[in-house]
Each structure stands twice: as structure tokens, then as C-alpha cells.
Amino acid sequence: MDKESITPKSSTKTRRVVIEPVSRVEGHGKVTLLLDENNHVTQARLHIVEFRGFERFIQGRPYWELPTLVQRLCGICPISHHLAAAKAIDQLVGVDQLTPSAEKLRKLLHFGQVLQSHALHFFYLASPDLLFGFDSDISQRNILALLEQYPDIAMQGIKLRKFGQEVIQAVAGKRIHGSAAIAGGMNKHLDVEQRNYLLQDIDKIIKWSQDAVDLATKIHLSDPAFNNEFATVQSGFMGLVGQQGELELYHGGLRGVDRTEQTVFDHFNYQNYNEMIHEQVKPWTYMKFPFYVPLGPNDGWYRVGPLARVNLCDSISTPYAEVARTTFKAQTGQSFVQSTLAFHWARMIELLHCAESIKNLLHDPDLLSGELVLRGEKRFEGIGVIEAPRGTLFHHYQTDENDIVVKANLIVSTTSNNQAMNESVRQVAAQYLEGQTLTENLLNYVEVAIRAYDPCLSCATHAVGKMPLDIELIDAKGALLHRLSKNHQGEISE
Amino acid sequence: MNKLLVICYGNLSRGDDALGPLAAEYIEQLCEQMHWQHITIITAYQLQIEQVIDIEQHATTLFVDADIACKSPFQITPCQAETGQPHTSHALSPNALLSVFQRSYNKTPPPCYLLSIRGESFQLGQSLSAQASQNLHLAKDYLKTLCERASITLLANNKFAQVYN
């Protein structure tokens, strides 16, 4: 990807400049900056070429296919979709509480997924910016330069990622076809050999995760004034918490605070999510804008993901991650850390929590034996919610008498961060745009701001690298000023 | 250590993007029928950086992917580390992955090849197109020969390239 398609154009009142595509986020994005007559940035719009086929893809299929089917919506976080769908269809077979073995196996699978996803993002996508600087030569801000200058850190990232994949493979089998979770439970135990294999490396994995937290902490605190200000927006936060308010990635109640840090709901049953969360539609994008119903769309938008979760929880159940959380919360002296770049730090705290939790689970005999599947009375509606690596993920299905899905609604994590990403981009652009010229530095800053959220756009796009992309430049009156098209080979034409 | 690593990538539910995973299923069947022990098969949605560890543990790697730009039903090309490749997305090309390998291990990667099978349409929810299905059929014969010959002689000498020279 490159940044060559920067095409400032003027209309009579509002000038729009387009930055496309945004690199190192998953899928392709496009940013439009709207300027007023004085060339001040009034609005930023992150466009996502959203695929509007989720429902069509799912509807008409028998419910038991869903955990396997929905994995194919996203090549980046298939396990998150797998587990959210499984939680939903548990209810379709009348199960609200899994057996201990099944629940622990699902948690192990989930921790493996979050660990590998966070490792990939931090070491591969974000750390080149963080270690080399946002202004450094773009040809140096990549994993290759990281391997050259920080070989130990880079290899640890690769091995953390590998370990997470191995956990997934141990629970779910072949990575791409994983069908571990089924309605009402799981389809197999972990075997002893797999357990022992994973235990061989777990202490090393925890140590590397601690090192990653230390690195993220050191980077953030090296320039706290800048890092706490850059792309920072005052937002609400939402995520699951456990019964005691602890960090919970698999199952819990919803906790939501608003941008003034007041509680909107707590331990809220996600079965009733649509009483608290609605989605606003805007004419310039297919991507929706979720908000808290009691506050409305203007004041009720919020952030999800690692920053939200670490902010919202009262504690973390694993000791090293809890120490890291305490340090994290203490650094600003405020009850909620609003710094957008602190996403990276929070992400590494969760990475450590996952590594510690995997170790705990691997020593649990319930993984190796015990009842796996329950059945209850058939129902026709199921709602599964999980904390995916990028934030809260909702799967909602309705079925008919023949067990066919007749309605599906998904709220993916990146959608919940939609408004916040736009606000962060606007903040960065307003601060760094000089005159009427886009500079490479500004582009870098915009990308860094978006990347902090780790948005996954691949749910919304076609196969990566094969998606043609059109860019349109439209003036304030709606007239098309300019159009660029990119074909599947990346060739740009007008 | 198995000698041949086959990494097939794509998405079964995105039309012709399924060509990679379907090729993997075919090779798995072959391994079972022929009792081959020399092949490790990985299926994935996309290439990922940790696969350098798998590549390092094998003598030769064969990537299998769908490709809309492929000019024939299928084609095989040698891969090489390319530092000029973009490293800006989660998704990597084989050549980009090999450049990660080279930097990770400070050595030249083992011989790696990409088998591209021509696809036409990659929409979510679509099934394999008729043309892609035919291309896969043609590629299967080639894959079988490749794996068979590799198992008998050439891999032993790490001269995989001779299979199709």
C-alpha cells in the first residue's frame, strides 16, 4: 500500500482531501478530511468499504453450521466469531451454562486467540512506529527493520504469535477449519500430549509477555505528555466484566461508562443489549455508529477493546497482569485513561493476562475429562457476546421451527470504535495539518491514530489484495469532482 | 522433520479464494491414500509471520493460493525474499514472508515455490466457479505428480526444483 493517491480538491465552501489507503490496518480504509472555508478540519471520515452480506451469508442456514460458517467472515479473528456464534446457539438448544470442561476449553481457545492477535498487532504492526518514531523513514517502519535492530524483541513477537496459534490448534484442530465449539458445549477434550506440549513453553511465554508489558510501559512513559495527548479523545468505554468487576474476556455482564466517566449500566445482561445499544446510520458510510440509548448518538458513543476493558475492570484475576493494570491506571492519576496510544499498553497487559490464564487452565484437569455437551429445551433466539481482541462482539440469531436462521445481527468490535476513530483522526488532522498541503508526516500521524485501535476491516472487505477500490471526490453540492479506481493488482486509474 | 511443507491459504467461503484450502484437502487425501509421511500441510486464511518457524523446520515449502492474475489454469513460480515487498498489512505474500525469514534467521530461506491456481470471483458466500473448479482439477494432477516424485527421490537430495525443470 502506498499513499500516492492524495488528491486535494476544492469546492466552493468545503474542501475534501482524501488519504487512501490506510496502511497496516486490516483491509483497506479511506480517510476524508472536510475543511471549512478557513481550511480548518471540521470533520474526519474514515470510510470502510463494508461488505453488506453478513445477513445474507448466514440467513437460510441451519443454526448448527454457524460456528464454522461465521469463522469465514474474517480471516483475522475467526475464533472470536466462532465462539460468539457458539454462545448464541447454546441458547438455541436451551443451554445457559456449559459444563466446567466445555467452558474451560472455550476459554483456553479464546485466550489463545487473543494472545496471538495482540502479539501480531503490537510486534508486527505497531512497534515499528513506536520504536522508530512516527516521523522515521517509512521504509524502516516495518517488521524487517525491527528484526534487524531489535532481533530479540521481534523474534519474541513471532514466537508469542506461534504459541497462540498452537493453543488454538490444540483445542480446535486445524486452524482454518476449527469446529471445536458446538451447540451446548465442545466436541473434544484436550489430550495429555497436547497439554504437556503447551506447558513446555508456557513459562517462557509468560516471561516474554511480561517483557512486552515492560516495553509498552517504557515506550508510553518515555514521553507521557505526547503519548497521553496524541489522538486522544474523551470517550465512554464499554466491555464485559466478571461478577466481581474483574477483567473478563469470555463471559460476563456489560459495563458502560459515558465520556464524563459516569456509569450508564453495570453488570447488564447482554441478552437485552438492544435496550442499551442502538446503531446510528449516516449517509456517507455503510458502517454504523453504535451508541448508548439513554444518551443518544451525540453523547453516547464509546470505545471498546483493550483500552476500554483495562479501564473498566476493577481488577485482573492473574497476578502479573494485575500489577501491570495498577501501574497503568496510576500513570495519569485519573480513573480512566483516555490516551489513544495507551491502547498499545493495555493490549500488552491483556496479552500477559492471557498467557497467565493459559498456564492456569493447562493445569486444570477439567480440560482432559468431564462432560462436554448439554442439551435443554429448544429456543428460537440466541445472543452471544464475547470480548474479541478488538472489543465487544455481538452475534444475535433467530431461527424458525426447522432450525433455519431467519434473522441475524452482528455488531463487530471495529464498528463500536467507529465514532472514536473518526474523532481521533479529526483531532490529529486538526493539530498537524498545515495550510492546504498534506504532508507525509500528517499521513503517518493519521495512520498511527487509526492503527492504535487495531481496526479489523477485513470483515467488511473482500479477499485482501483482490478488492478493487473506487475513490470519489464529491463537492459540497454532491457533484462528483474526481474518481480514482484501484484494480486488484493495485493499479490506479482515473 | 517432514521434508515438504505445503501452505495452502484462502477462505472456503469466498468463492474461488477456496482454491488453496481445497488443494490442501486433496493433498491430505493423497497423504492418507499413499501413506506419505514426508509432507506437512498447513491451511490458513492468510500467510502470517509465525510461519517462518514452520518454513525453517522443513527442507522445502510449497505455497498454494488462488490468483486472479494467473494467465494459465495454474502456474508454479520460485519464491525469493524481496525486501521491496510491502509489509504493511496482516496479509503477507510468500516473498514478503521469506524476507521476514531471512531477517529472522540471518540465512537464505530453503527452496520455496508458489503454486497459483487461477480464480475469477472472490465474493463472500459464493461457491467455487466452474472455471476455477476446472483449474483445480488440472492442478490436482500436477500436485499429485509433484508430491509423488518428491516423496521418492528429489526431496531426499533437496533438489525439489528438478521436479518441474
mmCIF file of N, CA and C in Angstrom, chain B residues 72-165:
data_model
loop_
_atom_site.group_PDB
_atom_site.id
_atom_site.type_symbol
_atom_site.label_atom_id
_atom_site.label_comp_id
_atom_site.label_asym_id
_atom_site.label_seq_id
_atom_site.Cartn_x
_atom_site.Cartn_y
_atom_site.Cartn_z
ATOM 1 N N SER B 72 -2.574 -18.793 -16.805
ATOM 2 C CA SER B 72 -2.945 -20.149 -17.211
ATOM 3 C C SER B 72 -3.744 -20.778 -16.072
ATOM 4 N N PRO B 73 -4.297 -21.953 -16.271
ATOM 5 C CA PRO B 73 -5.100 -22.556 -15.185
ATOM 6 C C PRO B 73 -4.329 -22.639 -13.873
ATOM 7 N N PHE B 74 -3.052 -22.898 -13.986
ATOM 8 C CA PHE B 74 -2.207 -22.851 -12.793
ATOM 9 C C PHE B 74 -0.775 -22.612 -13.242
ATOM 10 N N GLN B 75 0.022 -22.160 -12.337
ATOM 11 C CA GLN B 75 1.435 -21.983 -12.667
ATOM 12 C C GLN B 75 2.245 -22.069 -11.384
ATOM 13 N N ILE B 76 3.481 -22.478 -11.536
ATOM 14 C CA ILE B 76 4.346 -22.552 -10.374
ATOM 15 C C ILE B 76 5.542 -21.631 -10.590
ATOM 16 N N THR B 77 5.864 -20.911 -9.556
ATOM 17 C CA THR B 77 6.990 -19.976 -9.650
ATOM 18 C C THR B 77 7.847 -20.093 -8.398
ATOM 19 N N PRO B 78 9.143 -19.979 -8.567
ATOM 20 C CA PRO B 78 10.003 -19.974 -7.377
ATOM 21 C C PRO B 78 9.815 -18.680 -6.592
ATOM 22 N N CYS B 79 9.903 -18.767 -5.311
ATOM 23 C CA CYS B 79 9.771 -17.575 -4.462
ATOM 24 C C CYS B 79 11.157 -17.134 -4.009
ATOM 25 N N GLN B 80 11.265 -15.866 -3.755
ATOM 26 C CA GLN B 80 12.512 -15.369 -3.187
ATOM 27 C C GLN B 80 12.227 -14.167 -2.303
ATOM 28 N N ALA B 81 13.061 -14.033 -1.308
ATOM 29 C CA ALA B 81 12.881 -12.907 -0.388
ATOM 30 C C ALA B 81 12.994 -11.603 -1.150
ATOM 31 N N GLU B 82 12.050 -10.740 -0.918
ATOM 32 C CA GLU B 82 12.057 -9.446 -1.591
ATOM 33 C C GLU B 82 11.886 -8.362 -0.556
ATOM 34 N N THR B 83 12.919 -7.613 -0.349
ATOM 35 C CA THR B 83 12.834 -6.555 0.652
ATOM 36 C C THR B 83 11.959 -5.404 0.182
ATOM 37 N N GLY B 84 11.704 -5.350 -1.105
ATOM 38 C CA GLY B 84 10.870 -4.273 -1.616
ATOM 39 C C GLY B 84 9.382 -4.520 -1.441
ATOM 40 N N GLN B 85 9.041 -5.702 -0.975
ATOM 41 C CA GLN B 85 7.636 -6.026 -0.786
ATOM 42 C C GLN B 85 7.043 -5.176 0.335
ATOM 43 N N PRO B 86 5.799 -4.770 0.187
ATOM 44 C CA PRO B 86 5.179 -4.037 1.296
ATOM 45 C C PRO B 86 4.957 -4.958 2.493
ATOM 46 N N HIS B 87 5.184 -4.418 3.660
ATOM 47 C CA HIS B 87 4.950 -5.189 4.883
ATOM 48 C C HIS B 87 3.964 -4.421 5.726
ATOM 49 N N THR B 88 2.871 -4.083 5.128
ATOM 50 C CA THR B 88 2.004 -3.093 5.754
ATOM 51 C C THR B 88 0.647 -3.636 6.147
ATOM 52 N N SER B 89 0.435 -4.903 6.000
ATOM 53 C CA SER B 89 -0.863 -5.454 6.353
ATOM 54 C C SER B 89 -0.646 -6.751 7.102
ATOM 55 N N HIS B 90 -1.735 -7.235 7.695
ATOM 56 C CA HIS B 90 -1.657 -8.562 8.290
ATOM 57 C C HIS B 90 -1.318 -9.597 7.216
ATOM 58 N N ALA B 91 -1.783 -9.372 6.012
ATOM 59 C CA ALA B 91 -1.609 -10.354 4.954
ATOM 60 C C ALA B 91 -0.242 -10.200 4.300
ATOM 61 N N LEU B 92 0.429 -11.316 4.124
ATOM 62 C CA LEU B 92 1.761 -11.300 3.524
ATOM 63 C C LEU B 92 1.758 -12.081 2.229
ATOM 64 N N SER B 93 2.637 -11.708 1.309
ATOM 65 C CA SER B 93 2.883 -12.543 0.145
ATOM 66 C C SER B 93 3.969 -13.544 0.520
ATOM 67 N N PRO B 94 4.096 -14.629 -0.259
ATOM 68 C CA PRO B 94 5.189 -15.572 0.040
ATOM 69 C C PRO B 94 6.554 -14.887 0.036
ATOM 70 N N ASN B 95 6.779 -14.008 -0.927
ATOM 71 C CA ASN B 95 8.087 -13.349 -0.994
ATOM 72 C C ASN B 95 8.335 -12.458 0.218
ATOM 73 N N ALA B 96 7.286 -11.790 0.672
ATOM 74 C CA ALA B 96 7.434 -10.955 1.868
ATOM 75 C C ALA B 96 7.707 -11.832 3.090
ATOM 76 N N LEU B 97 7.029 -12.962 3.139
ATOM 77 C CA LEU B 97 7.253 -13.874 4.261
ATOM 78 C C LEU B 97 8.699 -14.361 4.266
ATOM 79 N N LEU B 98 9.232 -14.612 3.082
ATOM 80 C CA LEU B 98 10.620 -15.078 3.006
ATOM 81 C C LEU B 98 11.608 -13.992 3.406
ATOM 82 N N SER B 99 11.243 -12.761 3.163
ATOM 83 C CA SER B 99 12.147 -11.696 3.626
ATOM 84 C C SER B 99 12.130 -11.609 5.147
ATOM 85 N N VAL B 100 10.976 -11.889 5.745
ATOM 86 C CA VAL B 100 10.916 -11.972 7.215
ATOM 87 C C VAL B 100 11.783 -13.150 7.684
ATOM 88 N N PHE B 101 11.698 -14.246 6.954
ATOM 89 C CA PHE B 101 12.523 -15.419 7.292
ATOM 90 C C PHE B 101 14.006 -15.048 7.270
ATOM 91 N N GLN B 102 14.400 -14.403 6.203
ATOM 92 C CA GLN B 102 15.816 -14.079 6.022
ATOM 93 C C GLN B 102 16.348 -13.218 7.164
ATOM 94 N N ARG B 103 15.540 -12.248 7.559
ATOM 95 C CA ARG B 103 15.956 -11.389 8.670
ATOM 96 C C ARG B 103 15.869 -12.121 10.006
ATOM 97 N N SER B 104 14.904 -13.002 10.132
ATOM 98 C CA SER B 104 14.731 -13.709 11.405
ATOM 99 C C SER B 104 15.881 -14.649 11.692
ATOM 100 N N TYR B 105 16.321 -15.333 10.651
ATOM 101 C CA TYR B 105 17.319 -16.389 10.854
ATOM 102 C C TYR B 105 18.688 -16.044 10.278
ATOM 103 N N ASN B 106 18.796 -14.894 9.672
ATOM 104 C CA ASN B 106 20.064 -14.497 9.076
ATOM 105 C C ASN B 106 20.628 -15.548 8.134
ATOM 106 N N LYS B 107 19.760 -16.121 7.349
ATOM 107 C CA LYS B 107 20.213 -17.084 6.346
ATOM 108 C C LYS B 107 19.212 -17.111 5.199
ATOM 109 N N THR B 108 19.665 -17.674 4.108
ATOM 110 C CA THR B 108 18.791 -17.777 2.943
ATOM 111 C C THR B 108 17.699 -18.792 3.221
ATOM 112 N N PRO B 109 16.462 -18.494 2.867
ATOM 113 C CA PRO B 109 15.388 -19.465 3.094
ATOM 114 C C PRO B 109 15.611 -20.738 2.282
ATOM 115 N N PRO B 110 15.051 -21.838 2.726
ATOM 116 C CA PRO B 110 15.095 -23.053 1.906
ATOM 117 C C PRO B 110 14.291 -22.834 0.626
ATOM 118 N N PRO B 111 14.449 -23.727 -0.347
ATOM 119 C CA PRO B 111 13.690 -23.541 -1.596
ATOM 120 C C PRO B 111 12.183 -23.457 -1.338
ATOM 121 N N CYS B 112 11.570 -22.441 -1.910
ATOM 122 C CA CYS B 112 10.128 -22.239 -1.737
ATOM 123 C C CYS B 112 9.503 -21.929 -3.091
ATOM 124 N N TYR B 113 8.300 -22.437 -3.295
ATOM 125 C CA TYR B 113 7.623 -22.261 -4.575
ATOM 126 C C TYR B 113 6.168 -21.902 -4.337
ATOM 127 N N LEU B 114 5.620 -21.166 -5.271
ATOM 128 C CA LEU B 114 4.202 -20.793 -5.188
ATOM 129 C C LEU B 114 3.444 -21.436 -6.340
ATOM 130 N N LEU B 115 2.463 -22.250 -5.988
ATOM 131 C CA LEU B 115 1.553 -22.781 -7.000
ATOM 132 C C LEU B 115 0.316 -21.880 -7.001
ATOM 133 N N SER B 116 0.149 -21.151 -8.080
ATOM 134 C CA SER B 116 -1.012 -20.266 -8.216
ATOM 135 C C SER B 116 -2.051 -20.972 -9.078
ATOM 136 N N ILE B 117 -3.276 -20.970 -8.598
ATOM 137 C CA ILE B 117 -4.370 -21.551 -9.379
ATOM 138 C C ILE B 117 -5.327 -20.420 -9.727
ATOM 139 N N ARG B 118 -5.641 -20.339 -10.986
ATOM 140 C CA ARG B 118 -6.438 -19.189 -11.425
ATOM 141 C C ARG B 118 -7.864 -19.212 -10.860
ATOM 142 N N GLY B 119 -8.256 -18.100 -10.255
ATOM 143 C CA GLY B 119 -9.626 -17.911 -9.797
ATOM 144 C C GLY B 119 -10.214 -16.691 -10.461
ATOM 145 N N GLU B 120 -11.518 -16.565 -10.364
ATOM 146 C CA GLU B 120 -12.171 -15.457 -11.064
ATOM 147 C C GLU B 120 -12.989 -14.555 -10.161
ATOM 148 N N SER B 121 -13.610 -15.128 -9.161
ATOM 149 C CA SER B 121 -14.539 -14.347 -8.355
ATOM 150 C C SER B 121 -14.341 -14.687 -6.883
ATOM 151 N N PHE B 122 -14.383 -13.665 -6.044
ATOM 152 C CA PHE B 122 -13.993 -13.863 -4.643
ATOM 153 C C PHE B 122 -15.019 -13.273 -3.678
ATOM 154 N N GLN B 123 -16.274 -13.381 -4.003
ATOM 155 C CA GLN B 123 -17.309 -12.797 -3.148
ATOM 156 C C GLN B 123 -17.652 -13.719 -1.981
ATOM 157 N N LEU B 124 -17.926 -13.105 -0.826
ATOM 158 C CA LEU B 124 -18.339 -13.873 0.339
ATOM 159 C C LEU B 124 -19.642 -14.604 0.047
ATOM 160 N N GLY B 125 -19.667 -15.886 0.367
ATOM 161 C CA GLY B 125 -20.883 -16.666 0.195
ATOM 162 C C GLY B 125 -20.997 -17.354 -1.150
ATOM 163 N N GLN B 126 -20.117 -16.993 -2.073
ATOM 164 C CA GLN B 126 -20.156 -17.652 -3.378
ATOM 165 C C GLN B 126 -19.484 -19.019 -3.304
ATOM 166 N N SER B 127 -19.935 -19.905 -4.156
ATOM 167 C CA SER B 127 -19.243 -21.188 -4.259
ATOM 168 C C SER B 127 -18.164 -21.078 -5.338
ATOM 169 N N LEU B 128 -17.399 -22.136 -5.465
ATOM 170 C CA LEU B 128 -16.319 -22.155 -6.456
ATOM 171 C C LEU B 128 -16.909 -22.020 -7.865
ATOM 172 N N SER B 129 -16.313 -21.189 -8.679
ATOM 173 C CA SER B 129 -16.818 -21.032 -10.043
ATOM 174 C C SER B 129 -16.475 -22.268 -10.869
ATOM 175 N N ALA B 130 -17.199 -22.454 -11.935
ATOM 176 C CA ALA B 130 -16.976 -23.623 -12.792
ATOM 177 C C ALA B 130 -15.557 -23.617 -13.358
ATOM 178 N N GLN B 131 -15.106 -22.435 -13.751
ATOM 179 C CA GLN B 131 -13.768 -22.346 -14.337
ATOM 180 C C GLN B 131 -12.691 -22.651 -13.294
ATOM 181 N N ALA B 132 -12.885 -22.134 -12.089
ATOM 182 C CA ALA B 132 -11.909 -22.403 -11.030
ATOM 183 C C ALA B 132 -11.895 -23.883 -10.674
ATOM 184 N N SER B 133 -13.069 -24.483 -10.704
ATOM 185 C CA SER B 133 -13.161 -25.916 -10.416
ATOM 186 C C SER B 133 -12.364 -26.721 -11.443
ATOM 187 N N GLN B 134 -12.472 -26.298 -12.684
ATOM 188 C CA GLN B 134 -11.719 -26.981 -13.739
ATOM 189 C C GLN B 134 -10.213 -26.753 -13.570
ATOM 190 N N ASN B 135 -9.866 -25.535 -13.208
ATOM 191 C CA ASN B 135 -8.450 -25.228 -12.979
ATOM 192 C C ASN B 135 -7.884 -26.055 -11.826
ATOM 193 N N LEU B 136 -8.689 -26.210 -10.802
ATOM 194 C CA LEU B 136 -8.253 -27.021 -9.657
ATOM 195 C C LEU B 136 -8.049 -28.468 -10.083
ATOM 196 N N HIS B 137 -8.956 -28.950 -10.907
ATOM 197 C CA HIS B 137 -8.841 -30.324 -11.394
ATOM 198 C C HIS B 137 -7.512 -30.526 -12.141
ATOM 199 N N LEU B 138 -7.189 -29.564 -12.974
ATOM 200 C CA LEU B 138 -5.925 -29.652 -13.708
ATOM 201 C C LEU B 138 -4.731 -29.568 -12.753
ATOM 202 N N ALA B 139 -4.853 -28.707 -11.779
ATOM 203 C CA ALA B 139 -3.747 -28.533 -10.837
ATOM 204 C C ALA B 139 -3.548 -29.772 -9.972
ATOM 205 N N LYS B 140 -4.628 -30.489 -9.715
ATOM 206 C CA LYS B 140 -4.528 -31.675 -8.858
ATOM 207 C C LYS B 140 -3.577 -32.716 -9.445
ATOM 208 N N ASP B 141 -3.694 -32.946 -10.728
ATOM 209 C CA ASP B 141 -2.809 -33.922 -11.372
ATOM 210 C C ASP B 141 -1.352 -33.513 -11.189
ATOM 211 N N TYR B 142 -1.149 -32.235 -11.375
ATOM 212 C CA TYR B 142 0.217 -31.722 -11.235
ATOM 213 C C TYR B 142 0.698 -31.865 -9.799
ATOM 214 N N LEU B 143 -0.189 -31.524 -8.861
ATOM 215 C CA LEU B 143 0.170 -31.625 -7.446
ATOM 216 C C LEU B 143 0.519 -33.059 -7.069
ATOM 217 N N LYS B 144 -0.268 -33.971 -7.575
ATOM 218 C CA LYS B 144 -0.028 -35.373 -7.248
ATOM 219 C C LYS B 144 1.347 -35.806 -7.733
ATOM 220 N N THR B 145 1.637 -35.463 -8.983
ATOM 221 C CA THR B 145 2.946 -35.816 -9.545
ATOM 222 C C THR B 145 4.074 -35.191 -8.729
ATOM 223 N N LEU B 146 3.854 -33.944 -8.392
ATOM 224 C CA LEU B 146 4.865 -33.204 -7.640
ATOM 225 C C LEU B 146 5.150 -33.873 -6.300
ATOM 226 N N CYS B 147 4.095 -34.154 -5.584
ATOM 227 C CA CYS B 147 4.261 -34.736 -4.253
ATOM 228 C C CYS B 147 4.808 -36.158 -4.335
ATOM 229 N N GLU B 148 4.339 -36.883 -5.336
ATOM 230 C CA GLU B 148 4.768 -38.265 -5.505
ATOM 231 C C GLU B 148 6.261 -38.344 -5.808
ATOM 232 N N ARG B 149 6.648 -37.558 -6.777
ATOM 233 C CA ARG B 149 8.058 -37.578 -7.173
ATOM 234 C C ARG B 149 8.933 -37.031 -6.060
ATOM 235 N N ALA B 150 8.408 -36.071 -5.400
ATOM 236 C CA ALA B 150 9.168 -35.505 -4.296
ATOM 237 C C ALA B 150 9.390 -36.550 -3.217
ATOM 238 N N SER B 151 8.373 -37.359 -2.986
ATOM 239 C CA SER B 151 8.488 -38.353 -1.923
ATOM 240 C C SER B 151 9.496 -39.436 -2.269
ATOM 241 N N ILE B 152 9.664 -39.713 -3.546
ATOM 242 C CA ILE B 152 10.521 -40.831 -3.941
ATOM 243 C C ILE B 152 11.991 -40.454 -3.953
ATOM 244 N N THR B 153 12.272 -39.388 -4.618
ATOM 245 C CA THR B 153 13.700 -39.128 -4.811
ATOM 246 C C THR B 153 14.170 -37.717 -4.485
ATOM 247 N N LEU B 154 13.490 -36.776 -5.076
ATOM 248 C CA LEU B 154 14.130 -35.476 -5.149
ATOM 249 C C LEU B 154 14.266 -34.782 -3.806
ATOM 250 N N LEU B 155 13.275 -34.978 -2.956
ATOM 251 C CA LEU B 155 13.384 -34.308 -1.679
ATOM 252 C C LEU B 155 14.574 -34.818 -0.881
ATOM 253 N N ALA B 156 14.872 -36.078 -1.091
ATOM 254 C CA ALA B 156 15.995 -36.644 -0.359
ATOM 255 C C ALA B 156 17.281 -35.882 -0.652
ATOM 256 N N ASN B 157 17.360 -35.366 -1.855
ATOM 257 C CA ASN B 157 18.546 -34.613 -2.238
ATOM 258 C C ASN B 157 18.326 -33.105 -2.170
ATOM 259 N N ASN B 158 17.146 -32.747 -1.669
ATOM 260 C CA ASN B 158 16.810 -31.326 -1.577
ATOM 261 C C ASN B 158 16.942 -30.640 -2.932
ATOM 262 N N LYS B 159 16.472 -31.338 -3.959
ATOM 263 C CA LYS B 159 16.513 -30.759 -5.308
ATOM 264 C C LYS B 159 15.096 -30.699 -5.862
ATOM 265 N N PHE B 160 14.271 -30.097 -5.102
ATOM 266 C CA PHE B 160 12.863 -30.045 -5.430
ATOM 267 C C PHE B 160 12.618 -29.384 -6.786
ATOM 268 N N ALA B 161 13.436 -28.426 -7.091
ATOM 269 C CA ALA B 161 13.220 -27.667 -8.318
ATOM 270 C C ALA B 161 13.262 -28.552 -9.552
ATOM 271 N N GLN B 162 13.980 -29.651 -9.476
ATOM 272 C CA GLN B 162 14.106 -30.506 -10.659
ATOM 273 C C GLN B 162 12.790 -31.167 -11.049
ATOM 274 N N VAL B 163 11.852 -31.180 -10.123
ATOM 275 C CA VAL B 163 10.573 -31.808 -10.417
ATOM 276 C C VAL B 163 9.925 -31.175 -11.631
ATOM 277 N N TYR B 164 10.059 -29.907 -11.753
ATOM 278 C CA TYR B 164 9.374 -29.269 -12.863
ATOM 279 C C TYR B 164 10.333 -28.545 -13.795
ATOM 280 N N ASN B 165 11.604 -28.806 -13.683
ATOM 281 C CA ASN B 165 12.540 -28.218 -14.631
ATOM 282 C C ASN B 165 12.597 -29.081 -15.888
#
